[in-house]
Short mmCIF file of C-alpha atoms in Angstrom, two decimals:
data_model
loop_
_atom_site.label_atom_id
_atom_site.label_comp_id
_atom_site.label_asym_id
_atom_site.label_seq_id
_atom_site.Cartn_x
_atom_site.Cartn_y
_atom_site.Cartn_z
CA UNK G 29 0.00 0.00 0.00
CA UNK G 30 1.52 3.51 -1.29
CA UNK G 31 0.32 5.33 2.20
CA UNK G 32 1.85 2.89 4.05
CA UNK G 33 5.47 3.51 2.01
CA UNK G 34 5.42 6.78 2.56
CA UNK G 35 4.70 6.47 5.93
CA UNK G 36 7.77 4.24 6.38
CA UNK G 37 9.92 6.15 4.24
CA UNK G 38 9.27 9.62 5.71
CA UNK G 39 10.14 8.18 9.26
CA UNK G 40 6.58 9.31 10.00
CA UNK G 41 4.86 7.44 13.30
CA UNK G 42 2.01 6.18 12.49
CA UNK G 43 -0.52 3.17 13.67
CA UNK G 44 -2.32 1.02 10.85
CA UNK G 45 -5.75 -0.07 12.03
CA UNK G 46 -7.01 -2.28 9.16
CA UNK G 47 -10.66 -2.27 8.66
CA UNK G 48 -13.23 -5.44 7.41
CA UNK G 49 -14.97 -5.21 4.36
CA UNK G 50 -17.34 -4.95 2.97
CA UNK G 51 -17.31 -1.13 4.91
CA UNK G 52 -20.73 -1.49 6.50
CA UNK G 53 -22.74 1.75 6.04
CA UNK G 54 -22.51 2.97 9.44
CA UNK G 55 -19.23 3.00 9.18
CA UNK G 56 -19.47 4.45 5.23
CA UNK G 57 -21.10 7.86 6.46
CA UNK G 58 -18.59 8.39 8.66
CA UNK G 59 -15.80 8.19 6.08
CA UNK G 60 -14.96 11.64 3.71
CA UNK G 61 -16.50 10.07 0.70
CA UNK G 62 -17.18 7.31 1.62
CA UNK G 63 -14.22 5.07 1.54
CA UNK G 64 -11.20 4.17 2.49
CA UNK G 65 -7.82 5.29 2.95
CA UNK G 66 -8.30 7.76 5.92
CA UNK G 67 -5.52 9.19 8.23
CA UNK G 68 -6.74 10.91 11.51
CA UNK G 69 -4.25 13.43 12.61
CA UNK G 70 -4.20 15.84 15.69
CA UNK G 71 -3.66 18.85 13.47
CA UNK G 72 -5.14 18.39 9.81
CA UNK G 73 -8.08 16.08 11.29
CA UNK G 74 -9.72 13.23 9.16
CA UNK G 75 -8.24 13.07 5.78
CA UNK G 76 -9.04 11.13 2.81
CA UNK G 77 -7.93 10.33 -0.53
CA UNK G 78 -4.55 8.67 -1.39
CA UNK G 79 -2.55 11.22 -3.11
CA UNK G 80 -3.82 13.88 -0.37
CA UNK G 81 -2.22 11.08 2.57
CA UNK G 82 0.71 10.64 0.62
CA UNK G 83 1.83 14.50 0.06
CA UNK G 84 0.46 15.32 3.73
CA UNK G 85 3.18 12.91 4.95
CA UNK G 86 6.00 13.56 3.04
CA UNK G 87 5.36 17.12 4.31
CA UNK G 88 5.19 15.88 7.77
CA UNK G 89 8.20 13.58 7.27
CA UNK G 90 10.24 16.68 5.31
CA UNK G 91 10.62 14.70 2.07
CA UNK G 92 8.76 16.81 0.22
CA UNK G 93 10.62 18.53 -2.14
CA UNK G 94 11.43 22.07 -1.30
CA UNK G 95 10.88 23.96 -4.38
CA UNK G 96 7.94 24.55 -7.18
CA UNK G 97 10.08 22.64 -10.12
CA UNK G 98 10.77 19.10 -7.82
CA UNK G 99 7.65 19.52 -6.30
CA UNK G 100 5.70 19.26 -9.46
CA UNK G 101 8.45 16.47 -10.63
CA UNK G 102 7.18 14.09 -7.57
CA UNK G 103 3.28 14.98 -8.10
CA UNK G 104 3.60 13.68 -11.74
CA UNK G 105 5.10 10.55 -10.77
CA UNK G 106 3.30 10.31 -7.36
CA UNK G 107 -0.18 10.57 -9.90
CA UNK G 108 0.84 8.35 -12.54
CA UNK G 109 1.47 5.97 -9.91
CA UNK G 110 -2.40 6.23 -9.09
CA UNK G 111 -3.19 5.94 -12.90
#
């Protein structure tokens, strides 16, 4: 799981909680559309989406790059990843 390399790689703390499926629907409308990957942070709250996790840690973990040119550079590959 991408979130879960980042995670790693960043040197990031984090605790996995892995959930059953199928996600029953009380649990659905409690999830930012719907689904899953979430991360529940002290300071950004409940996030969702995978590319959104993975550029929120690499902030966190300062390996995201610096300036406009390299930042852009490791979006396009982070997305065509998701592709």
């Amino acid at each position: 799981d991408l979130v879960k390399i980042v995670f790693e790689d960043s040197g990031v703390a984090y605790k996995f909680e892995p959930q059953g499926f199928p996600i029953s629907e009380e649990v659905r409308e409690t999830l930012p559309f719907g689904q899953f990957p979430i991360m529940i942070d002290a300071e950004l709250g409940t996030l969702a989406q995978t590319q959104t996790l993975i550029r929120a840690i690499a902030k966190r973990g300062k390996i995201y790059p610096s300036n406009d040119k390299d930042a852009a550079r490791a979006e396009m590959v982070s997305e065509g990843c998701a592709d």
